Each structure stands twice: as structure tokens, then as C-alpha cells.
CSV table of C-alpha atoms in Angstrom, one decimal:
chain,number,residue,atom,x,y,z
A,1,MET,CA,87.7,80.3,85.9
A,2,ASP,CA,87.4,78.9,82.6
A,3,GLU,CA,85.7,78.6,78.9
A,4,TYR,CA,85.9,76.7,75.8
A,5,VAL,CA,87.1,78.7,72.7
A,6,GLY,CA,84.6,79.1,70.3
A,7,LEU,CA,81.0,77.2,72.2
A,8,PRO,CA,78.4,79.5,71.9
A,9,ARG,CA,77.6,80.7,75.4
A,10,ASN,CA,74.0,79.6,75.7
A,11,HIS,CA,75.6,76.1,74.6
A,12,PRO,CA,74.4,73.3,76.8
A,13,GLU,CA,78.6,72.2,77.8
A,14,SER,CA,79.8,76.2,77.8
A,15,TYR,CA,80.4,76.8,81.8
A,16,HIS,CA,79.0,79.4,81.1
A,17,SER,CA,75.7,77.8,81.3
A,18,TYR,CA,76.8,75.5,83.6
A,19,MET,CA,77.6,78.9,85.7
A,20,TRP,CA,74.9,80.3,85.8
A,21,ASN,CA,72.2,76.0,85.3
A,22,ASN,CA,73.7,75.1,88.6
A,23,PHE,CA,74.8,78.1,90.8
A,24,PHE,CA,74.3,82.1,90.0
A,25,LYS,CA,70.9,81.8,88.8
A,26,HIS,CA,69.7,79.6,92.4
A,27,ILE,CA,71.7,82.2,94.2
A,28,ASP,CA,70.4,86.5,94.5
A,29,ILE,CA,73.3,88.2,92.6
A,30,ASP,CA,73.4,91.1,90.8
A,31,PRO,CA,74.1,89.9,86.7
A,32,ASN,CA,77.4,92.1,86.3
A,33,ASN,CA,79.3,90.7,89.7
A,34,ALA,CA,79.5,87.7,87.9
A,35,HIS,CA,82.0,87.4,85.8
A,36,ILE,CA,83.3,84.4,83.5
A,37,LEU,CA,85.7,84.5,80.6
A,38,ASP,CA,84.7,84.7,76.8
A,39,GLY,CA,85.4,82.3,74.8
A,40,ASN,CA,83.8,84.0,71.6
A,41,ALA,CA,85.7,87.3,71.9
A,42,THR,CA,87.1,89.1,68.9
A,43,ASP,CA,90.3,89.7,71.2
A,44,LEU,CA,91.4,86.1,73.0
A,45,GLN,CA,94.3,88.1,74.5
A,46,ALA,CA,93.2,90.4,75.3
A,47,GLU,CA,90.2,89.0,77.1
A,48,CYS,CA,92.7,87.4,79.7
A,49,ASP,CA,93.8,90.6,80.2
A,50,ALA,CA,90.6,91.9,81.1
A,51,PHE,CA,90.0,89.3,83.8
A,52,GLU,CA,93.2,89.3,85.7
A,53,LYS,CA,92.5,93.2,85.6
A,54,LYS,CA,89.2,92.8,87.4
A,55,ILE,CA,90.3,90.6,89.6
A,56,LYS,CA,92.7,92.6,90.1
A,57,GLU,CA,90.5,96.0,90.4
A,58,ALA,CA,88.6,93.4,92.8
A,59,GLY,CA,90.6,93.8,95.4
A,60,GLY,CA,91.7,89.8,94.6
A,61,ILE,CA,90.7,86.8,94.6
A,62,ASP,CA,88.9,85.7,98.7
A,63,LEU,CA,88.0,82.0,98.3
A,64,PHE,CA,88.5,80.0,94.6
A,65,VAL,CA,86.8,76.8,95.0
A,66,GLY,CA,87.6,73.8,91.8
A,67,GLY,CA,88.2,71.1,91.6
A,68,ILE,CA,91.1,68.7,89.1
A,69,GLY,CA,91.4,66.4,86.7
A,70,PRO,CA,92.2,62.5,86.6
A,71,ASP,CA,96.0,63.8,85.5
A,72,GLY,CA,95.5,66.9,88.3
A,73,HIS,CA,94.7,69.8,86.4
A,74,ILE,CA,93.6,72.2,87.3
A,75,ALA,CA,91.2,74.8,86.1
A,76,PHE,CA,92.4,74.2,82.2
A,77,ASN,CA,96.0,74.9,82.9
A,78,GLU,CA,96.7,71.0,81.0
A,79,PRO,CA,100.5,68.8,82.2
A,80,GLY,CA,103.5,71.0,81.7
A,81,SER,CA,101.9,73.7,82.4
A,82,SER,CA,104.0,77.1,84.4
A,83,LEU,CA,103.5,77.2,87.4
A,84,VAL,CA,103.0,81.2,87.9
A,85,SER,CA,101.8,81.6,84.8
A,86,ARG,CA,98.4,83.9,84.1
A,87,THR,CA,94.8,83.9,82.3
A,88,ARG,CA,95.6,82.7,78.9
A,89,LEU,CA,94.3,80.2,75.8
A,90,LYS,CA,95.7,77.2,76.3
A,91,THR,CA,95.2,74.6,74.3
A,92,LEU,CA,93.4,71.3,75.9
A,93,ALA,CA,95.5,67.8,76.6
A,94,MET,CA,93.9,64.9,74.9
A,95,ASP,CA,92.9,63.2,78.3
A,96,THR,CA,90.9,66.3,78.3
A,97,ILE,CA,89.6,66.2,75.6
A,98,LEU,CA,88.5,62.1,75.9
A,99,ALA,CA,87.1,62.6,79.7
A,100,ASN,CA,84.8,65.4,78.5
A,101,ALA,CA,84.0,63.8,75.4
A,102,LYS,CA,81.5,61.9,77.1
A,103,TYR,CA,79.9,65.5,77.3
A,104,PHE,CA,78.9,66.2,74.2
A,105,ASP,CA,77.4,63.4,72.8
A,106,GLY,CA,80.7,61.2,72.8
A,107,ASP,CA,81.8,62.8,69.7
A,108,LEU,CA,85.1,63.6,70.0
A,109,SER,CA,84.9,65.9,66.7
A,110,LYS,CA,82.5,68.1,68.7
A,111,VAL,CA,84.3,69.1,72.3
A,112,PRO,CA,86.3,72.0,71.9
A,113,THR,CA,89.9,72.0,72.1
A,114,MET,CA,91.2,75.1,73.3
A,115,ALA,CA,89.8,77.2,76.3
A,116,LEU,CA,90.4,80.7,78.5
A,117,THR,CA,91.3,79.9,81.6
A,118,VAL,CA,93.0,81.5,84.5
A,119,GLY,CA,96.5,80.3,85.2
A,120,VAL,CA,98.4,78.7,88.6
A,121,GLY,CA,99.9,81.9,89.5
A,122,THR,CA,96.2,83.2,89.4
A,123,VAL,CA,94.8,80.5,91.7
A,124,MET,CA,98.1,81.1,93.8
A,125,ASP,CA,97.0,84.9,94.2
A,126,ALA,CA,94.1,84.1,96.1
A,127,ARG,CA,93.3,84.3,99.4
A,128,GLU,CA,92.4,80.9,100.3
A,129,VAL,CA,91.4,77.9,97.1
A,130,MET,CA,89.5,74.8,98.5
A,131,ILE,CA,89.9,71.9,96.0
A,132,LEU,CA,87.1,69.2,95.6
A,133,ILE,CA,88.9,65.4,94.6
A,134,THR,CA,86.3,62.5,94.6
A,135,GLY,CA,86.4,59.6,92.5
A,136,ALA,CA,89.0,56.9,92.8
A,137,HIS,CA,90.1,58.4,89.2
A,138,LYS,CA,91.6,61.5,90.8
A,139,ALA,CA,93.0,58.3,93.4
A,140,PHE,CA,96.7,58.8,91.8
A,141,ALA,CA,96.5,63.0,91.7
A,142,LEU,CA,95.8,63.2,95.1
A,143,TYR,CA,98.7,61.2,95.6
A,144,LYS,CA,100.4,63.6,93.4
A,145,ALA,CA,99.2,67.1,94.4
A,146,ILE,CA,100.1,66.1,99.2
A,147,GLU,CA,102.7,63.5,99.1
A,148,GLU,CA,105.1,64.0,96.4
A,149,GLY,CA,107.0,67.4,95.5
A,150,VAL,CA,105.4,70.6,93.3
A,151,ASN,CA,105.8,69.5,90.1
A,152,HIS,CA,104.6,70.9,86.7
A,153,MET,CA,103.3,67.9,85.8
A,154,TRP,CA,100.8,68.0,88.5
A,155,THR,CA,99.8,71.6,88.5
A,156,VAL,CA,97.6,71.5,91.9
A,157,SER,CA,101.2,70.3,93.3
A,158,ALA,CA,101.5,73.4,92.9
A,159,PHE,CA,99.5,73.9,95.9
A,160,GLN,CA,101.8,72.8,98.6
A,161,GLN,CA,103.1,75.5,98.9
A,162,HIS,CA,99.8,78.2,99.3
A,163,PRO,CA,99.2,79.6,102.6
A,164,ARG,CA,96.0,78.7,103.1
A,165,THR,CA,94.9,75.5,101.1
A,166,ILE,CA,92.2,73.3,102.4
A,167,PHE,CA,91.6,69.2,99.4
A,168,VAL,CA,88.3,68.5,100.1
A,169,CYS,CA,88.6,64.5,98.9
A,170,ASP,CA,86.6,61.0,99.9
A,171,GLU,CA,87.5,57.5,100.4
A,172,ASP,CA,87.9,56.0,97.7
A,173,ALA,CA,90.3,59.7,96.3
A,174,THR,CA,92.3,58.4,98.6
A,175,LEU,CA,92.8,55.0,97.7
A,176,GLU,CA,96.2,55.5,96.6
A,177,LEU,CA,97.8,57.8,99.9
A,178,ARG,CA,100.1,56.6,102.5
A,179,VAL,CA,98.3,54.6,105.4
A,180,LYS,CA,99.7,56.6,108.1
A,181,THR,CA,98.8,59.5,105.3
A,182,VAL,CA,95.9,58.6,106.0
A,183,LYS,CA,95.7,58.4,109.0
A,184,TYR,CA,97.3,60.8,110.3
A,185,PHE,CA,94.3,63.7,108.2
A,186,LYS,CA,91.7,61.4,110.3
A,187,GLY,CA,93.4,61.9,113.9
A,188,LEU,CA,93.3,65.4,113.7
A,189,PRO,CA,91.0,67.1,116.3
A,190,TRP,CA,87.5,67.5,114.5
A,191,TRP,CA,87.7,71.0,115.0
A,192,LEU,CA,91.1,71.5,113.8
A,193,ARG,CA,90.0,69.2,110.1
A,194,THR,CA,87.0,71.6,111.0
A,195,VAL,CA,87.7,74.8,110.3
A,196,GLN,CA,92.8,75.1,110.6
A,197,HIS,CA,91.8,75.8,107.0
A,198,LEU,CA,88.9,78.8,106.8
A,199,PRO,CA,89.3,82.5,107.6
A,200,ALA,CA,91.3,83.4,110.1
A,201,MET,CA,88.7,85.9,111.9
A,202,ARG,CA,89.0,86.1,115.9
A,203,GLU,CA,86.0,84.8,116.1
A,204,THR,CA,83.8,82.1,113.7
A,205,TRP,CA,80.7,80.4,114.2
A,206,VAL,CA,80.9,77.0,112.7
A,207,ARG,CA,79.3,73.4,113.0
A,208,SER,CA,81.0,70.3,112.5
A,209,LEU,CA,80.9,68.5,109.1
A,210,VAL,CA,83.2,65.5,110.9
A,211,TRP,CA,81.6,63.9,114.0
A,212,GLU,CA,83.7,61.2,115.6
A,213,ASP,CA,81.6,61.5,118.8
A,214,PRO,CA,78.0,60.3,118.7
A,215,LEU,CA,76.9,63.1,122.2
A,216,GLU,CA,78.7,65.9,119.7
A,217,LYS,CA,76.6,64.9,117.1
A,218,GLU,CA,73.3,64.6,119.0
A,219,MET,CA,73.5,67.5,120.5
A,220,ALA,CA,74.7,69.8,118.1
A,221,THR,CA,71.3,68.1,115.8
A,222,ASN,CA,69.5,68.2,118.4
A,223,SER,CA,69.4,72.3,118.9
A,224,SER,CA,68.9,74.7,116.1
A,225,THR,CA,70.8,77.2,118.5
A,226,LEU,CA,73.8,75.6,119.4
A,227,ALA,CA,77.1,76.3,116.8
A,228,TRP,CA,80.6,76.0,118.3
A,229,LYS,CA,82.2,79.3,118.7
A,230,ILE,CA,85.9,78.8,118.1
A,231,PRO,CA,88.7,81.5,119.5
A,232,TRP,CA,91.2,82.1,116.7
A,233,THR,CA,95.7,83.1,118.3
A,234,GLU,CA,97.6,85.8,115.6
A,235,GLU,CA,98.8,83.0,113.4
A,236,PRO,CA,96.6,81.5,110.6
A,237,GLY,CA,95.4,78.0,111.1
A,238,ARG,CA,97.0,77.6,114.7
A,239,LEU,CA,93.7,77.5,117.4
A,240,GLN,CA,93.8,78.6,121.4
A,241,SER,CA,95.2,76.1,123.6
A,242,MET,CA,91.9,76.5,125.3
A,243,GLY,CA,89.4,74.8,122.7
A,244,PRO,CA,86.4,75.0,121.6
A,245,GLN,CA,83.5,76.7,123.6
A,246,ARG,CA,79.2,75.7,123.3
A,247,VAL,CA,78.3,78.5,123.0
A,248,ARG,CA,74.9,79.3,122.6
A,249,HIS,CA,73.8,82.3,119.2
A,250,ASP,CA,69.9,83.0,119.9
């Protein structure tokens, strides 16, 4: 989704290296199908325009997965970024540079100050968005993302207006949320919490990631041939009233 400008692609802290070492080389993927922005391109604007064109030619993004910074930025869309922005060159905020210094031996002079990044509008065009938020240091950003209004100073808040977004967070990340907000989400039926934001297929096979009932957990974990079959309605994100059915898929 982004790349530092001027950092060699084989540098251990480049996003090119990060993606290849932590993901691409562990899966069966044709290298020609892995697209990462080139922060060393001769014409950076042309590189950004070409990236947008590739996304369009591929039929768009099915699922965008990303994290956020403590200031609520998504990709390198720093506070104050346009919520309709596209892939472009972006100057990094001092907070981001300070946060990333730990990856460059704590030396601020080594931290890149500019990057290429997908825009908020680019991500908003994705069919589904999953945002991962962990740690108490990002709790205020999560609060801004879901309990206050859409604000370009907290770019992650834009996803309040996306039809299919899910925020995945740990307990520490919820520390700034209102108690009733946390109780609301924890009070949702486990199957709704698990599948409401997955693709709205007619039927989909899922395993619950959250188990409230010990018996349900025991029944599922003791048989590898059992899963939950969720029937969907025409309206995305809503389950039919008949609920989940436990079925075999030998």
C-alpha cells in the first residue's frame, strides 16, 4: 500500500523487503502478480498513476488489509489528508518519523521523510476493508475512528462511510472506548461478530474465532470435518433468521 521514497528496495526496512520476507515468499504467488510501489522511480507521479491504473485494470481491490498509526493514519495518509485522495507522493508527519525511528537504529537522520502511498479514496474503493488495531497506544485512534465523526485529521475515520469495513482489535485497543460501546460489540451473537463483514456469498464456510459457549468450542475443535454454514439474505451483512446450521463438509 505504500513505500518509502529513496530507500533501496533491498533495504531491510523497505516495504518491498517487508512484504516479500513476511508474506509473499511464504505463499504460492507469481512475482508478476505482486505489485508494490517503487519509491525509486524516476517519475514518482507517473509511478502513482500507473499503480492506480493497475488496480483498475485488475477489476479493483477485493479486500484491503491494513493497520493504523497512533494518530489514526491509514497507509501513509497522514492527519489532514484528503479523504478522496488517490495514490500519490506524501510528506511524512514528524510523529510518524519519530515512531519509525526504532526501525532505523533510533537515528532520525536515517528515516525517510517522504513516501508513496495509496490514497484514502483508493482504499475506500475496495470492496471490503479490514483494519487491524492492537495496543493501548492506538486506543485513542480507535475511539476517534468509531465513536466520533468523520474527520480528515483522523483518516481512519473515513471508513465509517464504507459499506463493508471491519475493525479487528485487542482489549488494550478498546481502552478509550465508552463502556457501552464495548459491551454492545461483545454482546453481539458470536456468529454475527464472526461473519457479518465477510463477503456476502449465498453460503460461506467459516470457523468461529470467538467462542462464548464452551460446548460449541469443544464440538468444533474435536472434529475437523465440522464447520458452520451461514445462509445469507439478499442484504449484505445480515443473517437469515434461521441462524447457523452445523453441517458436515467431508
